[in-house]
CSV table of C-alpha atoms and ligand atoms in Angstrom, one decimal:
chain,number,residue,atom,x,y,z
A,289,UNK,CA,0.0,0.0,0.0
A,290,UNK,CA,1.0,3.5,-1.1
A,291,UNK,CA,1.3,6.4,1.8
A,292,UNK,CA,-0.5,8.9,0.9
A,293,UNK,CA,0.5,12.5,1.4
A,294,UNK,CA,4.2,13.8,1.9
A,295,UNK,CA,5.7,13.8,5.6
A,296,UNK,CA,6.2,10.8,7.6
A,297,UNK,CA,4.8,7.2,6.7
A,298,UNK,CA,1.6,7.2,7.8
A,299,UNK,CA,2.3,4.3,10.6
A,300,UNK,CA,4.7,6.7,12.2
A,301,UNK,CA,1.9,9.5,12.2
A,302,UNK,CA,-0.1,6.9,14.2
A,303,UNK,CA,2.9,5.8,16.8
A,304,UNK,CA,3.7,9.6,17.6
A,305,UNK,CA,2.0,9.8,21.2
A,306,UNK,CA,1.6,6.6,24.0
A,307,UNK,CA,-2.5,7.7,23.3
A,308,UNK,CA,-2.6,7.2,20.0
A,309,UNK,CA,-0.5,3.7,20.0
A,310,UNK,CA,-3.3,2.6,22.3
A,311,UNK,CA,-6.0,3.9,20.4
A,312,UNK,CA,-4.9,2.0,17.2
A,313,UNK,CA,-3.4,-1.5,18.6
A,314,UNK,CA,-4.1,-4.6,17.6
A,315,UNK,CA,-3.6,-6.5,20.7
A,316,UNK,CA,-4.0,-6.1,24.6
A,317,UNK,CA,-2.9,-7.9,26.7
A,318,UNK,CA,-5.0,-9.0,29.9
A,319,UNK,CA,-5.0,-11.2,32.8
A,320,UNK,CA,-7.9,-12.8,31.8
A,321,UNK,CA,-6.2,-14.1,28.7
A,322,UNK,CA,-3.7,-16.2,30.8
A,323,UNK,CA,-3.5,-19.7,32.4
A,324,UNK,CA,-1.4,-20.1,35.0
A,325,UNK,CA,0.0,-24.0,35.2
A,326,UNK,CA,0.3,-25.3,38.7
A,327,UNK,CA,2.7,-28.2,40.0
A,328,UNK,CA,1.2,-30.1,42.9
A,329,UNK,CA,3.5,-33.1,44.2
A,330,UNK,CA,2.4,-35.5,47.1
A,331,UNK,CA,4.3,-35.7,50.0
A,332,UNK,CA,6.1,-32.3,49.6
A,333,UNK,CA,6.4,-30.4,52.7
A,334,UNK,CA,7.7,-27.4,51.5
A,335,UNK,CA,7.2,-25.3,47.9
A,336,UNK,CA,10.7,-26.2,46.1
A,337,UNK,CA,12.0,-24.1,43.0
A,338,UNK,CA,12.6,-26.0,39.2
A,339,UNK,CA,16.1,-25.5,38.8
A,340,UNK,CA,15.7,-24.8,35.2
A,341,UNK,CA,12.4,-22.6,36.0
A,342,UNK,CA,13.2,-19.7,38.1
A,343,UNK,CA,10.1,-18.1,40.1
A,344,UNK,CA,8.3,-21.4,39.6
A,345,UNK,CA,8.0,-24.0,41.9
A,346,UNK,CA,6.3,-27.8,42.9
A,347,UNK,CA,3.9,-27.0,45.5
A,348,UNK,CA,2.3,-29.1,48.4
A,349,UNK,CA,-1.4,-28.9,48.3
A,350,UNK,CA,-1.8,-26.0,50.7
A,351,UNK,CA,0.8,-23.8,48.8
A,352,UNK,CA,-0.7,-24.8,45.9
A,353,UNK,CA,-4.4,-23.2,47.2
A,354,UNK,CA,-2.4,-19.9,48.4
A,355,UNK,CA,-0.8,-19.4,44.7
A,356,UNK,CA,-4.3,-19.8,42.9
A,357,UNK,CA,-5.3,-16.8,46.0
A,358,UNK,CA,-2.4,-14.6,45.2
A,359,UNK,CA,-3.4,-15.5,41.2
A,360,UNK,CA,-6.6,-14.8,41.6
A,361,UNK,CA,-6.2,-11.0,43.3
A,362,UNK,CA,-4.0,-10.4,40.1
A,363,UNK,CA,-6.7,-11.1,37.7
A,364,UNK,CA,-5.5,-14.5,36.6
A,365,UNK,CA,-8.4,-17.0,37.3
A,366,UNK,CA,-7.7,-20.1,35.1
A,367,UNK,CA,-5.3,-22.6,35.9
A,368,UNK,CA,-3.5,-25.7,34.7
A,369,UNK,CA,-3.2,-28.8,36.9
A,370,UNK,CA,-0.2,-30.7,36.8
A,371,UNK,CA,0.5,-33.8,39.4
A,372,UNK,CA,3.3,-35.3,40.5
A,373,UNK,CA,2.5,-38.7,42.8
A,374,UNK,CA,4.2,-40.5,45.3
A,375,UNK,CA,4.2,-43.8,43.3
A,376,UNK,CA,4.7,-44.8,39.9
A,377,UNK,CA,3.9,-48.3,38.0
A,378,UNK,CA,4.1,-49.6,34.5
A,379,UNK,CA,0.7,-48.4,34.0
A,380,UNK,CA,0.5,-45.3,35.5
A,381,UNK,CA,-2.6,-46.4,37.9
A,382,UNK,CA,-1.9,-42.9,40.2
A,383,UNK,CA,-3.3,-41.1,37.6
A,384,UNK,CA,-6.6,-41.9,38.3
A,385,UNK,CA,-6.5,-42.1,42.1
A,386,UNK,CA,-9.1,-39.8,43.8
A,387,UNK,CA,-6.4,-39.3,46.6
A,388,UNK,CA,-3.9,-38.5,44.0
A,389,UNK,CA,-2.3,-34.8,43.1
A,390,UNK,CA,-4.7,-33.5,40.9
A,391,UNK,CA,-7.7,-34.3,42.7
A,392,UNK,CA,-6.7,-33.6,46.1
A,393,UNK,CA,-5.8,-30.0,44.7
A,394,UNK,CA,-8.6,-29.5,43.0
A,395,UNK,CA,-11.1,-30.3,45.7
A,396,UNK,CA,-8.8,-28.0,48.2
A,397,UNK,CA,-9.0,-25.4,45.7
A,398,UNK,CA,-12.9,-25.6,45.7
A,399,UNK,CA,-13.3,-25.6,49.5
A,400,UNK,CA,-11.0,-22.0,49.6
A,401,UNK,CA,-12.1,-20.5,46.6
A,402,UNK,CA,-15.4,-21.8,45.6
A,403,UNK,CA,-16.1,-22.1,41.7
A,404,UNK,CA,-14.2,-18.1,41.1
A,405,UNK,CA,-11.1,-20.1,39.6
A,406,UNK,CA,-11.2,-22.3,36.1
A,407,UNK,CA,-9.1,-25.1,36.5
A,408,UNK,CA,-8.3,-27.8,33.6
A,409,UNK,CA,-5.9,-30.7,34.0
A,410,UNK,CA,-3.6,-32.0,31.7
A,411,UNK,CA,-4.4,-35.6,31.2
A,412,UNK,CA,-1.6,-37.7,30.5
A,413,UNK,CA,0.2,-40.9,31.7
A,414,UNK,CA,3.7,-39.9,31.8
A,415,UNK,CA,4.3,-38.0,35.3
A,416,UNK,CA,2.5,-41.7,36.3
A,417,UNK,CA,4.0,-44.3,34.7
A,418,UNK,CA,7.4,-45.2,36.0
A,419,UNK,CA,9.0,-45.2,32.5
A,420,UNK,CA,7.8,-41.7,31.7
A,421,UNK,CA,6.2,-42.8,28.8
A,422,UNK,CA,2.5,-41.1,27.9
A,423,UNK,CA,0.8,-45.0,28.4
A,424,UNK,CA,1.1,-48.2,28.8
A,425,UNK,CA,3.9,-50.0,26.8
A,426,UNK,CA,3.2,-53.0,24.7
A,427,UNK,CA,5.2,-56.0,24.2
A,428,UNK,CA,7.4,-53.7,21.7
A,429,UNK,CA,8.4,-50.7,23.9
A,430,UNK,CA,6.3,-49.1,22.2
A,431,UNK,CA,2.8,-47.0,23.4
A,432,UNK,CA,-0.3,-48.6,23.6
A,433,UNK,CA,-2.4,-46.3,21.7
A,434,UNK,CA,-6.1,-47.6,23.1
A,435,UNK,CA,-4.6,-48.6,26.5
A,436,UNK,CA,-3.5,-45.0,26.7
A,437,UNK,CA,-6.6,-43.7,25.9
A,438,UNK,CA,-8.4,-46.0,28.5
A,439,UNK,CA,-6.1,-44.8,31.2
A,440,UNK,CA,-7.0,-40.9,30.3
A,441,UNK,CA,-10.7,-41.3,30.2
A,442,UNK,CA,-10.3,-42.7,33.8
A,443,UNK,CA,-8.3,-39.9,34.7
A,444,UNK,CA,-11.0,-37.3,33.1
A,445,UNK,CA,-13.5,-38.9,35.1
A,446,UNK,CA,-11.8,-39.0,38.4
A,447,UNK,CA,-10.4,-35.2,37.9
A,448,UNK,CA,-14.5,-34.3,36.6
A,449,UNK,CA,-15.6,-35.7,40.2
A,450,UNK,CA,-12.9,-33.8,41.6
A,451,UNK,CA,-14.0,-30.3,40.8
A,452,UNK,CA,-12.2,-29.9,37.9
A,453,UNK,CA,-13.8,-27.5,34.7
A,454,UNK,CA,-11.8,-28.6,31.6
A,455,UNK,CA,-9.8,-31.7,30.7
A,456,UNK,CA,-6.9,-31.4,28.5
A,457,UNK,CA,-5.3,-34.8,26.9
A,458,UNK,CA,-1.7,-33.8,26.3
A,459,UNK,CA,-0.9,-37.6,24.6
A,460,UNK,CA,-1.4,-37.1,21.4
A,461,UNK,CA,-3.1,-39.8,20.9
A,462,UNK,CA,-5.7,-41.1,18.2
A,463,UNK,CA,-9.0,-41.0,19.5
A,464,UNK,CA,-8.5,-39.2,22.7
A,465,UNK,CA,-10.5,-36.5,22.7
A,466,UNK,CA,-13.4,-38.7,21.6
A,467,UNK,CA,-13.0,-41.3,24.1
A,468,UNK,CA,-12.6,-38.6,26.8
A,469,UNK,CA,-16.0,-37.0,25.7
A,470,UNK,CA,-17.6,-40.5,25.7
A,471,UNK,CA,-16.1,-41.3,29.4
A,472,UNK,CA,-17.6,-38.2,30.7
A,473,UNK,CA,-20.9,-38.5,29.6
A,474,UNK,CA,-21.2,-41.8,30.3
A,475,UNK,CA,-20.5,-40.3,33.8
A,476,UNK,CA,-23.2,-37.7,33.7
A,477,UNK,CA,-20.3,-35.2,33.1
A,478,UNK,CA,-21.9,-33.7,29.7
A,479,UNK,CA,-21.6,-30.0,30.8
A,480,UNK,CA,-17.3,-30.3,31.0
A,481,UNK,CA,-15.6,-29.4,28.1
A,482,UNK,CA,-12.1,-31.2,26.3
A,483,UNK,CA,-9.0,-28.8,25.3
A,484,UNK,CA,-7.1,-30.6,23.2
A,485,UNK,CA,-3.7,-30.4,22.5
A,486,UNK,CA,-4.4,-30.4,19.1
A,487,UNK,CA,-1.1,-29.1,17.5
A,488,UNK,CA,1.7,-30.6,19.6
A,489,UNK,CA,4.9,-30.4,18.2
A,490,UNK,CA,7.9,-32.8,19.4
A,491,UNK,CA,10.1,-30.2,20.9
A,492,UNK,CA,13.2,-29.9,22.7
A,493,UNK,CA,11.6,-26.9,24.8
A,494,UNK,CA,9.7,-29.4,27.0
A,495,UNK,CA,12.7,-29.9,28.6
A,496,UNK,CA,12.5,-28.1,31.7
A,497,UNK,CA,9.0,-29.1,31.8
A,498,UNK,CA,9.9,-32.8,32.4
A,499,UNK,CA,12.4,-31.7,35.8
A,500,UNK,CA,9.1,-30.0,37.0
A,501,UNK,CA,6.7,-33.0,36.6
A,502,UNK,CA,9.1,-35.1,37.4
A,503,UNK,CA,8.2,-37.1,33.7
A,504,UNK,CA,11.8,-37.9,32.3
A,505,UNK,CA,11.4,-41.0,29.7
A,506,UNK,CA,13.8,-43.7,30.9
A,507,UNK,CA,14.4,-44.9,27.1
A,508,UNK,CA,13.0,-43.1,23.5
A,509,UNK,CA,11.2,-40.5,23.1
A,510,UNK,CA,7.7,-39.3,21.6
A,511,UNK,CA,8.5,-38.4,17.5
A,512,UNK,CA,5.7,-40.8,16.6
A,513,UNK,CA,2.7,-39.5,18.5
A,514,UNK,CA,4.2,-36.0,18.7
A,515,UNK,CA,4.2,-33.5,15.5
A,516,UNK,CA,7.3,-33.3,13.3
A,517,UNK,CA,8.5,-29.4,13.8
A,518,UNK,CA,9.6,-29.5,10.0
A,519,UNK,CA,6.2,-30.4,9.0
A,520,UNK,CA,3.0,-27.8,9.4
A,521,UNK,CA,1.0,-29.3,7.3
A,522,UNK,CA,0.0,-32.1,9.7
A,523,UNK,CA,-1.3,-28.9,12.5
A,524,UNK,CA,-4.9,-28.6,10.0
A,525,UNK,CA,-6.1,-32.4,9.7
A,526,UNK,CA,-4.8,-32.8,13.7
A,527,UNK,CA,-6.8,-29.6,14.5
A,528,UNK,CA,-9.7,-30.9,12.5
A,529,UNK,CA,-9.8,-34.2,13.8
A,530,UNK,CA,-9.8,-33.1,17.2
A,531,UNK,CA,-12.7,-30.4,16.6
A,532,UNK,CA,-14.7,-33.4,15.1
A,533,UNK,CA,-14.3,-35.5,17.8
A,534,UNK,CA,-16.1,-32.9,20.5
A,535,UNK,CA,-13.0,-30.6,21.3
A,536,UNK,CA,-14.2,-27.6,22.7
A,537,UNK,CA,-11.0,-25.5,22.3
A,538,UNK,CA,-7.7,-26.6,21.2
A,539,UNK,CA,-3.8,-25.7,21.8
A,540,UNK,CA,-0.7,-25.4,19.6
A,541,UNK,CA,2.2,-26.3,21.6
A,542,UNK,CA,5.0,-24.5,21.7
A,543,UNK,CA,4.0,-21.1,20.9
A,544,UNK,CA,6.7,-18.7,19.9
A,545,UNK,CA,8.7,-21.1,17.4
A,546,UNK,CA,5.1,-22.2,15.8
A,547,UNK,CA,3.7,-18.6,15.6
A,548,UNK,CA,2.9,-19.6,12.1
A,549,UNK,CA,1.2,-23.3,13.3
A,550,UNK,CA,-1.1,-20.9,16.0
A,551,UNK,CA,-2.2,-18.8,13.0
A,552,UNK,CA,-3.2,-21.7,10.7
A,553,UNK,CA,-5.4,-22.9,14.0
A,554,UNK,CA,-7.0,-19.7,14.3
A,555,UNK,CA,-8.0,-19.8,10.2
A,556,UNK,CA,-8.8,-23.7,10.2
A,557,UNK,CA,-11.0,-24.4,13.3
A,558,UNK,CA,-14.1,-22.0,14.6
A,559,UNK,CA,-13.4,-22.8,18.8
A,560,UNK,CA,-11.0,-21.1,21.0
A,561,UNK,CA,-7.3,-21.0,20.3
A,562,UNK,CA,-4.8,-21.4,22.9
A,563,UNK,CA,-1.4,-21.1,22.6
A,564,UNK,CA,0.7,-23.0,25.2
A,565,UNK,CA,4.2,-20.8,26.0
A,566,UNK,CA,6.0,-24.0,27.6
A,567,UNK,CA,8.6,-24.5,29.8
A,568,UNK,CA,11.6,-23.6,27.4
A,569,UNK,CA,10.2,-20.8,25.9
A,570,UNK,CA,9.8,-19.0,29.8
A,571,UNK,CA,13.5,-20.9,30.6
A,572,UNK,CA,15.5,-18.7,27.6
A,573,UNK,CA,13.7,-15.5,29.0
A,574,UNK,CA,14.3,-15.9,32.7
A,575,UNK,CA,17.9,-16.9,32.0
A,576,UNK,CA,18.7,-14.3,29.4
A,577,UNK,CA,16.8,-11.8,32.1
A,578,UNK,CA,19.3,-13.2,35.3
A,579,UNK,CA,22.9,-12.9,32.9
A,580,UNK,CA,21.2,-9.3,31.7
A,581,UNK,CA,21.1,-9.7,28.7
A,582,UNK,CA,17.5,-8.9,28.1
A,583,UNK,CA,15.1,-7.1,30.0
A,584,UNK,CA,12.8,-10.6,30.9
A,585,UNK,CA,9.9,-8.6,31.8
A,586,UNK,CA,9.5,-6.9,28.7
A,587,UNK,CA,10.7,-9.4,26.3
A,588,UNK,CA,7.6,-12.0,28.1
A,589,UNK,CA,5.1,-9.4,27.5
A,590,UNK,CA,6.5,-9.6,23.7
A,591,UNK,CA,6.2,-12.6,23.5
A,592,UNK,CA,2.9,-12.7,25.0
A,593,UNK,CA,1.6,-10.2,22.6
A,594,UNK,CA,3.1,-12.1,19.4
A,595,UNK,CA,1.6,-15.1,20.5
A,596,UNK,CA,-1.9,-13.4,20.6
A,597,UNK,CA,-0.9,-11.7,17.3
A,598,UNK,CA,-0.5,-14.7,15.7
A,599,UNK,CA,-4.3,-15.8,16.5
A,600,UNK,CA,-3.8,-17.2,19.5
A,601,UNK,CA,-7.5,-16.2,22.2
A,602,UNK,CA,-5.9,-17.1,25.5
A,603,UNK,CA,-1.8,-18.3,26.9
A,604,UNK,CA,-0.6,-20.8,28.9
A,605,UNK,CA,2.3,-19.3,30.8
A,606,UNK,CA,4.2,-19.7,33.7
A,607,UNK,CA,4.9,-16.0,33.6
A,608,UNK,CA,1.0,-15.3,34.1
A,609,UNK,CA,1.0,-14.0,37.7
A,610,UNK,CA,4.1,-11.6,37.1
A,611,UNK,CA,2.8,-10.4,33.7
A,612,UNK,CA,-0.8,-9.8,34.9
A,613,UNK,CA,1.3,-7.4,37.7
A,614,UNK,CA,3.1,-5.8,35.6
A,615,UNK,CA,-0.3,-5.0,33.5
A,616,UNK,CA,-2.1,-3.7,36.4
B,724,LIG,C1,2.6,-34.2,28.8
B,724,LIG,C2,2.9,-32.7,28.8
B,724,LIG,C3,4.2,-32.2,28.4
B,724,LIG,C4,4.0,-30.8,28.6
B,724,LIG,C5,2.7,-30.5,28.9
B,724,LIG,N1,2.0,-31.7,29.0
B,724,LIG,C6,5.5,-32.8,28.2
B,724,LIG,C7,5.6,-33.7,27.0
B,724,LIG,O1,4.8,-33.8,26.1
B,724,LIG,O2,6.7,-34.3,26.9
B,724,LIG,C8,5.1,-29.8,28.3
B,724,LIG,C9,4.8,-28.4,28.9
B,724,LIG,C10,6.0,-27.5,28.9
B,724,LIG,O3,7.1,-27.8,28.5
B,724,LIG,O4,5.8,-26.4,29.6
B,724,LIG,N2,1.9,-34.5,30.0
């Protein structure tokens, strides 16, 4: 497009006072926008810090119930569930324990705070099974796809009787999404919605992620089931499939490397996009922030805003709490 007229280019006219800038942006940025992931591990007495996760931390239960307080005075009212249990088995039965993480939280979280904060779990097997994998194995090492998929419709159900709002299968595997809508109406759960992790690519920036939950794989790794970062093509038919089988919203995952994967989502599927700022993405910021070489505040906010840019309706991040400060 042409600028018409002589004097500056007509963006710069538009960026000359902090008024005007907000007058014409594209994209705010608001608490409300932001889910916060929580780490709840059994038998914790004290909160401890991820190494590779500065300012985040595995909570005990009751720690756990103060952060979703402190969150919720900021203006951050959804959350992510993540547990970390006592025992593991070759299965990854603790999952689905009503006295395991995720549903002692959430029904501690309901007693304090009522039905104020949304909280969705992840549902997965691999902070359960003791071989870190996202299922049960078969005779070939390899995941069970349907035995999976059993295991997280008994977790959905068990989290649903919990308290919990939104379950989010973070397997990536065929047919999960369908068999978790089908376990949760079977259970008179019908008004509960499924996220799914509809776009998940296999990514090296989970890595801190897998200290936090404790989910390390003791052999292989997850380049079947998981998306091939070379290859965006596969995000439309995964996002598709997903929708079709009863999603309700779906995450890309990561966000800032796949700005271009969040905004095929937002032009493919007609449900809420959300973009999932993981673990590696928040690590580079908060260590470039502590050797000063960036200023971490502002470059999270960025990133935050590019990731909404891109089409992306709400973010995961760990950064949610701080960000929503710095907003107010
Ligand atoms: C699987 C799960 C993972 C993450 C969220 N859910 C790890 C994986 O797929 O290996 C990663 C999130 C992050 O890196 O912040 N339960």
């Amino acid at each position: 497009m042409s600028d018409a007229g002589s004097g500056p280019f007509r963006g710069r006219r538009l960026r000359r006072t902090p008024a005007l800038r907000r007058l014409v942006t594209e994209v705010r940025l608001h608490p409300a926008d932001f889910v916060l992931p929580l780490f709840v591990k059994d038998d914790l007495a004290e909160p401890a810090e991820i190494a590779s996760m500065p300012g985040v931390f595995q909570h005990p239960v009751d720690s756990a119930v103060r952060l979703v307080g402190e969150a919720l005075e900021a203006g951050v009212s959804a959350f992510l569930l993540f547990g970390i249990p006592a025992d593991k088995d070759e299965v990854g039965s603790s999952g689905w324990d009503p006295d395991g993480p995720v549903p002692r939280l959430s029904r501690a979280v309901r007693t304090a705070h009522g039905g104020e904060p949304l909280l969705l779990a992840d549902v997965c097997s691999c902070e359960y099974t003791s071989h870190g994998h996202c299922g049960p194995l078969d005779d070939h090492g390899v995941v069970d796809n349907d035995a999976a998929v059993a295991g997280y419709v008994r977790e959905s159900v068990v989290y649903a009787e919990a308290g919990v709002d939104l379950l989010a299968p973070s397997g990536m595997m065929d047919g999960q999404v369908a068999g978790i809508r089908a376990g949760l109406d079977a259970a008179g759960h019908r008004d509960l919605g499924v996220v799914g992790y509809a776009a998940k690519y296999h990514s090296s920036f989970y890595g801190p992620f897998r200290d936090a939950a404790e989910s390390g794989m003791a052999f292989g790794d997850r380049r079947t089931h998981q998306m091939d970062p070379a290859v965006a093509r596969d995000a439309r038919p995964e996002l598709l499939a997903d929708v079709d089988e009863g999603a309700d919203a779906v995450i890309v995952k990561p966000a800032l490397p796949y700005l271009d994967v969040v905004a095929r989502a937002r032009a493919t599927v007609d449900v809420p996009v959300i973009g999932y700022q993981v673990s590696g993405e928040y690590a580079m910021v908060a260590a470039a922030d502590r050797a000063g070489w960036v200023d971490g505040p502002a470059a999270m906010e960025e990133s935050l805003v590019a990731i909404r840019r891109a089409g992306a309706d709400a973010v995961i991040t760990y950064a949610a709490v701080d960000v929503a400060r710095r907003l107010a």
